[in-house]
mmCIF file of C-alpha atoms in Angstrom:
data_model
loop_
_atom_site.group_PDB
_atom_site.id
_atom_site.type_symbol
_atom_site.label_atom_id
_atom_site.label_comp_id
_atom_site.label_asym_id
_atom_site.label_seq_id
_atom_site.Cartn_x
_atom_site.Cartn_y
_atom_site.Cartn_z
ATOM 1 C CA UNK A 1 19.215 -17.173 4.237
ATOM 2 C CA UNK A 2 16.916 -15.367 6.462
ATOM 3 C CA UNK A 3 12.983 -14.520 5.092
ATOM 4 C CA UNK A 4 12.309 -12.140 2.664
ATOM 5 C CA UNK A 5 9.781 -9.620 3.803
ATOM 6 C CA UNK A 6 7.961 -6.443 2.484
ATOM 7 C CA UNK A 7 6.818 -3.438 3.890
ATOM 8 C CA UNK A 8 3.162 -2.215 2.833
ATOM 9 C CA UNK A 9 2.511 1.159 3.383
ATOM 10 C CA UNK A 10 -1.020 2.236 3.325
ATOM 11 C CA UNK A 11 -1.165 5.786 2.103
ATOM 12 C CA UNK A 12 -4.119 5.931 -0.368
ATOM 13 C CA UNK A 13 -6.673 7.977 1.435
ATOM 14 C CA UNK A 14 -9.071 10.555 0.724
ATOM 15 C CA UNK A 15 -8.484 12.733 3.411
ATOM 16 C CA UNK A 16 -12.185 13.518 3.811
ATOM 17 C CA UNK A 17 -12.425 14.110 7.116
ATOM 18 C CA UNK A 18 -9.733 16.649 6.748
ATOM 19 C CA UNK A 19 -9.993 18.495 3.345
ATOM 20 C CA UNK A 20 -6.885 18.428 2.084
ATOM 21 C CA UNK A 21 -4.445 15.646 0.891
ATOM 22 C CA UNK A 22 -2.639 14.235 4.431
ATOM 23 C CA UNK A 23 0.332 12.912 2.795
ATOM 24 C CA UNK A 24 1.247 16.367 2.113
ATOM 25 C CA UNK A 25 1.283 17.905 5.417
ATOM 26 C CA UNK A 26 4.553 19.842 5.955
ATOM 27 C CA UNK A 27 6.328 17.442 8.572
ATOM 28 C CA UNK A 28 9.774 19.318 9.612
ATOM 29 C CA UNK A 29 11.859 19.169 5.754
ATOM 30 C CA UNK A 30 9.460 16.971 4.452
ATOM 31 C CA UNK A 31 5.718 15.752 4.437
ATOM 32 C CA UNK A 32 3.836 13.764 6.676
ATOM 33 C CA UNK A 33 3.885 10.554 4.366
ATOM 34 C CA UNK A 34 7.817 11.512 3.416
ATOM 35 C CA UNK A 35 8.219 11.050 6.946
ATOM 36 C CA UNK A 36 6.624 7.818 7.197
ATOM 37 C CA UNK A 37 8.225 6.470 4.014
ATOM 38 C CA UNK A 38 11.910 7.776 5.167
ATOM 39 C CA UNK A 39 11.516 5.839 8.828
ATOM 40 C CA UNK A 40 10.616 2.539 7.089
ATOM 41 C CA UNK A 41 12.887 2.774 4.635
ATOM 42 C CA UNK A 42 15.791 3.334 6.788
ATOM 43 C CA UNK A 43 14.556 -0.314 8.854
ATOM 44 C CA UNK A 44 17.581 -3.285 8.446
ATOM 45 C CA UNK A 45 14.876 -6.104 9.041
ATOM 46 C CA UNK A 46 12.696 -4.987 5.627
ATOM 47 C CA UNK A 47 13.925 -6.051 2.614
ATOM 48 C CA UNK A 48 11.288 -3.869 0.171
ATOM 49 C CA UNK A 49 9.505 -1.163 0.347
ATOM 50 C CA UNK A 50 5.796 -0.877 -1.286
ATOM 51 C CA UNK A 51 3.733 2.710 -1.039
ATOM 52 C CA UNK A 52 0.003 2.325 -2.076
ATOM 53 C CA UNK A 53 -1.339 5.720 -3.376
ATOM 54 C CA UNK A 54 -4.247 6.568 -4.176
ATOM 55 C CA UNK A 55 -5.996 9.747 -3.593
ATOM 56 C CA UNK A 56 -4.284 13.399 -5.144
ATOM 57 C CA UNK A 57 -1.948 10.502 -6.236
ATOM 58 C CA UNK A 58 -0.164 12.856 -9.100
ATOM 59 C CA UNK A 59 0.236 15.642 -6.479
ATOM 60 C CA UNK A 60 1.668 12.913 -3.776
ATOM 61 C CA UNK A 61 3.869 11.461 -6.311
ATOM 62 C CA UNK A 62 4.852 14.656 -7.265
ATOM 63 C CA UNK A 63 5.849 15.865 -3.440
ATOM 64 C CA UNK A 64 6.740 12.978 -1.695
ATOM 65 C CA UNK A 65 10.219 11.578 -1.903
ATOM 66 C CA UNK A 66 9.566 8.191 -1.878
ATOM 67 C CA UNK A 67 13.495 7.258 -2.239
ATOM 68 C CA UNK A 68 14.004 3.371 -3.194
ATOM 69 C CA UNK A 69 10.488 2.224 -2.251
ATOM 70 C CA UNK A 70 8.380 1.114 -4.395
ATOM 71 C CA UNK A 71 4.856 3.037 -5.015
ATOM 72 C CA UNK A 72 1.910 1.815 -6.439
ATOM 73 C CA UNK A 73 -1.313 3.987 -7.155
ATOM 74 C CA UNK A 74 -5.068 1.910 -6.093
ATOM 75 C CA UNK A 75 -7.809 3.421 -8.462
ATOM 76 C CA UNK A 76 -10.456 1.998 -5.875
ATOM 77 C CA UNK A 77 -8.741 3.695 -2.936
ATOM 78 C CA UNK A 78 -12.288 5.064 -2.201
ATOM 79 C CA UNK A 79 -13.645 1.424 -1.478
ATOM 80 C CA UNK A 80 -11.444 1.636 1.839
ATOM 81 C CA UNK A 81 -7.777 -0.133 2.528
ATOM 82 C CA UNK A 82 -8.875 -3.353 1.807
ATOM 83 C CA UNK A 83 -8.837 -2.228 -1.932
ATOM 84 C CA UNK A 84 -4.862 -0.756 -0.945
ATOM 85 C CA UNK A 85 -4.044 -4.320 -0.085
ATOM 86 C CA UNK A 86 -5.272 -5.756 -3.068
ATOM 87 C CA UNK A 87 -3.364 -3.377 -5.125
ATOM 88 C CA UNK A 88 -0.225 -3.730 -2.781
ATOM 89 C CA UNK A 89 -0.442 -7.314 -1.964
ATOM 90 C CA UNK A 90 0.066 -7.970 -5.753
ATOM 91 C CA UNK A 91 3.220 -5.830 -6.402
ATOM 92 C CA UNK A 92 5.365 -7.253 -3.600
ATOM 93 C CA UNK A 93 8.059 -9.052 -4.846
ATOM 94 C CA UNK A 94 7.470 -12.716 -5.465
ATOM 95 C CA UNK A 95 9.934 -13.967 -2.479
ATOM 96 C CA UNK A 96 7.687 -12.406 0.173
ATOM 97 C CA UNK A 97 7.279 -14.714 2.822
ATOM 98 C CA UNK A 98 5.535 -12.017 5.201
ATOM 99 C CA UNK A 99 4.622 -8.171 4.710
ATOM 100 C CA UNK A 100 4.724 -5.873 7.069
ATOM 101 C CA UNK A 101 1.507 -3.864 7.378
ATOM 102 C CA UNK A 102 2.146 0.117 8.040
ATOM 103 C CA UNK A 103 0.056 3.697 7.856
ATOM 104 C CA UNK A 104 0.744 6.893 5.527
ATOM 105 C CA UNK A 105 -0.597 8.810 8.517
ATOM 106 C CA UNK A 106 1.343 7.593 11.722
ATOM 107 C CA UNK A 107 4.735 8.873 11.591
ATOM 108 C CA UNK A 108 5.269 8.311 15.078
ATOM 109 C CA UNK A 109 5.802 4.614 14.277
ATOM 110 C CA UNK A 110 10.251 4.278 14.218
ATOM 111 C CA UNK A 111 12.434 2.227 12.593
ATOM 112 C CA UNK A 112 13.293 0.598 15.856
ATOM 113 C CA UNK A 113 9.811 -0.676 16.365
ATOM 114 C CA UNK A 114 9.641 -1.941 12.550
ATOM 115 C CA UNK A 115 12.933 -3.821 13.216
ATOM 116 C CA UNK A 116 12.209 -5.153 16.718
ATOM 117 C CA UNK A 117 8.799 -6.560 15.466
ATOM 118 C CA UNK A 118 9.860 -7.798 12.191
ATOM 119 C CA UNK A 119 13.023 -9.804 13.885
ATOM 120 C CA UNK A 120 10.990 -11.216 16.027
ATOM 121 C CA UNK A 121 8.365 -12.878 13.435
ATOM 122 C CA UNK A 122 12.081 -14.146 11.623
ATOM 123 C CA UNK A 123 12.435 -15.935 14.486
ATOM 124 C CA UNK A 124 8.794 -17.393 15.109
ATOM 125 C CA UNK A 125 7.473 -16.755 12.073
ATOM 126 C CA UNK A 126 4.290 -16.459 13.478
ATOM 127 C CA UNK A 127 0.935 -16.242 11.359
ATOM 128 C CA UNK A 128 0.104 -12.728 12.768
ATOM 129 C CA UNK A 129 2.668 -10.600 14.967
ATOM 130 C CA UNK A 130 2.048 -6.764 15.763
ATOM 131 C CA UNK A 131 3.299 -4.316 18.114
ATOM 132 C CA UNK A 132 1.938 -4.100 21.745
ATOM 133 C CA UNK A 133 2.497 -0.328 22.964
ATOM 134 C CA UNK A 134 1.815 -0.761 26.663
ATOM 135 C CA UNK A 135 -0.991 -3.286 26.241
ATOM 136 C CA UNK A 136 -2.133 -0.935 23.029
ATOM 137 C CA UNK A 137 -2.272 -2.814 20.003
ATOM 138 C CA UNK A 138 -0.862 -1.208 16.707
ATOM 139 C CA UNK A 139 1.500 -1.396 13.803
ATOM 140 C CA UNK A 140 3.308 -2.347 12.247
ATOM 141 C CA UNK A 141 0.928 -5.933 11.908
ATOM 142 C CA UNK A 142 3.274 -8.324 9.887
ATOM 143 C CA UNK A 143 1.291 -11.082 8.230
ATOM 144 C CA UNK A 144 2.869 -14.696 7.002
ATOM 145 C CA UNK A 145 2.095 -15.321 3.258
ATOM 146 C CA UNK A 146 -0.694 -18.021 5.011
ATOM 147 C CA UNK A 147 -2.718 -14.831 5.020
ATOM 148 C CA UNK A 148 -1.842 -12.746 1.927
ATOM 149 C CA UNK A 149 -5.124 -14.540 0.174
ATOM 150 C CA UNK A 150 -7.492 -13.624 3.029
ATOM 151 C CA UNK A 151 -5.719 -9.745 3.122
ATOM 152 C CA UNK A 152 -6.549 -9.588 -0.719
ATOM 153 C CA UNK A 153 -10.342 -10.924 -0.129
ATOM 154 C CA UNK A 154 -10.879 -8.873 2.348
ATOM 155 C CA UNK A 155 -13.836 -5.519 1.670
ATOM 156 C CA UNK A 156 -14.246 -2.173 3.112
ATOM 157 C CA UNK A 157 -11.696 -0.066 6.282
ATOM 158 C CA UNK A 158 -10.041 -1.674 9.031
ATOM 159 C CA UNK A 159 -9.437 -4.215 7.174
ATOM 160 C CA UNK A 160 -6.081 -5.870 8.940
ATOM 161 C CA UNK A 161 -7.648 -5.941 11.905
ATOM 162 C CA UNK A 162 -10.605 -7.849 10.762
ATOM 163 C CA UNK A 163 -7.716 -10.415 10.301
ATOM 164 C CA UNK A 164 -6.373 -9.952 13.438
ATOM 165 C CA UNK A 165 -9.800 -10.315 15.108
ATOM 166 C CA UNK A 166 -10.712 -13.444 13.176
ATOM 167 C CA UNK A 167 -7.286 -15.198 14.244
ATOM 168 C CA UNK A 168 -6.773 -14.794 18.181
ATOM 169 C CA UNK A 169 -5.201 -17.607 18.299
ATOM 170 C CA UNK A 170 -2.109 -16.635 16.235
ATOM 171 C CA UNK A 171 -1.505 -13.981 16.869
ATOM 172 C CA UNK A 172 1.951 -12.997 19.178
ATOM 173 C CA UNK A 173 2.412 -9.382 20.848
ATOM 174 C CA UNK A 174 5.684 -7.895 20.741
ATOM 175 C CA UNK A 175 5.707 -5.491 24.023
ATOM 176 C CA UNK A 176 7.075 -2.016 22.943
ATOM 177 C CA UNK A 177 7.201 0.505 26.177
ATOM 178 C CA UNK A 178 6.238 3.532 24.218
ATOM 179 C CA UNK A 179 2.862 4.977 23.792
ATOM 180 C CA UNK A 180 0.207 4.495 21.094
ATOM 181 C CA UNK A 181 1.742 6.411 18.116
ATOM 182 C CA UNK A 182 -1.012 9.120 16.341
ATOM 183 C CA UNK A 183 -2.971 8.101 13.557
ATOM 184 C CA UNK A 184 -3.733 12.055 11.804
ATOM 185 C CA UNK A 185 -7.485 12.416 10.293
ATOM 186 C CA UNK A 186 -8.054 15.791 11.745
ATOM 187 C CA UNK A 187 -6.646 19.467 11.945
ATOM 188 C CA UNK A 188 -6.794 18.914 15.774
ATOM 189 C CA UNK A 189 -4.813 15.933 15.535
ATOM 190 C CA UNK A 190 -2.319 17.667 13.031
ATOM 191 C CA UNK A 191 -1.935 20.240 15.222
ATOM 192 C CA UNK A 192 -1.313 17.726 18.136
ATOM 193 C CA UNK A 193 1.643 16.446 15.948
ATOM 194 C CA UNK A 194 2.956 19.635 15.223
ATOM 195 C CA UNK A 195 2.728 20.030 18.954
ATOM 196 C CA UNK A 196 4.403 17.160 20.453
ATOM 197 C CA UNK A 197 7.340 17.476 17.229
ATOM 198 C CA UNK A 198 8.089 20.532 17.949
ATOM 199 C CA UNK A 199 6.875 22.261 15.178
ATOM 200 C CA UNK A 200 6.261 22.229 11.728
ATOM 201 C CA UNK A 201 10.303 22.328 11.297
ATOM 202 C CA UNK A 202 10.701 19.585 13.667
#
């Protein structure tokens, strides 16, 4: 019976630096977290689906078709992620024996990528795997329950890496040839989305 694990996906931000909820972004027939959502919920290798929300969360749940996934709303969300893992940490299902770390705001991350990384910690099961996108770190970061404790202590942003940084030494790389994918904080990097998609209707 292979490993049970979860996707997190971190979607609970303010937006600040861009004044207006993200998540809802027109993205071709959907929004820039429905994109997200739709790519990692149409993985093989993930067996759930968690959505932390937190910020213009009645508008987001409103918008957003989350599908089958699960979604979750963080009432700290303005503490940083590390609150988001707290809150999402504690509604995976009870089998999770690793969770798959992703962002509301990269929708250039693809199923592929989800399924090549997460079949590759079934077969190590490694403490800490992520993608390597030409010698780029990124997600998704899939974590072994060893480390669900230390996610939910963690404080403050960035707060998966902090992980990563503390534990060189398990941590494995799974190559991907593909470049970085976008994180979106900014109009200009909205814009660069819209860009590179196509289009709003891409």
């Amino acid at each position: 019976m292979r490993p049970f694990v979860s996707a997190l996906v971190l979607a609970a931000g303010a937006s600040t630096r861009l004044g207006q909820p993200k998540q809802l972004l027109p993205l071709g027939p959907t929004t820039l977290l429905g994109r997200v959502v739709a790519e990692v919920s149409a993985t093989s290798a993930l067996d759930e689906v968690v959505v932390g929300i937190g910020g213009a969360a009645a508008e987001v749940r409103r918008r957003v078709d989350f599908g089958g996934a699960k979604v979750v709303e963080n009432p700290e969300f303005t503490e940083g992620c590390a609150a988001s893992y707290r809150t999402g940490i504690a509604a995976l299902d009870a089998r999770a024996e690793a969770v798959a770390v992703l962002l509301g705001d990269q929708p250039g991350v693809d199923r592929a990528v989800i399924d090549t990384v997460v079949g590759e910690w079934r077969r190590t099961r490694d403490r800490i795997m992520l993608a390597s996108y030409r010698g780029r770190e990124g997600h998704p970061l899939v974590f072994a329950r060893a480390l669900f404790a230390e996610l939910v202590a963690l404080r403050g942003d960035k707060a998966a890496w902090k992980i990563v940084d503390a534990h060189r030494e398990s941590v494995r790389r799974v190559p991907v040839d593909q470049p970085l994918p976008r994180d979106v904080n900014t109009w200009q990097e909205y814009e660069a989305l819209l860009r590179s998609a196509g289009g709003p209707e891409a």
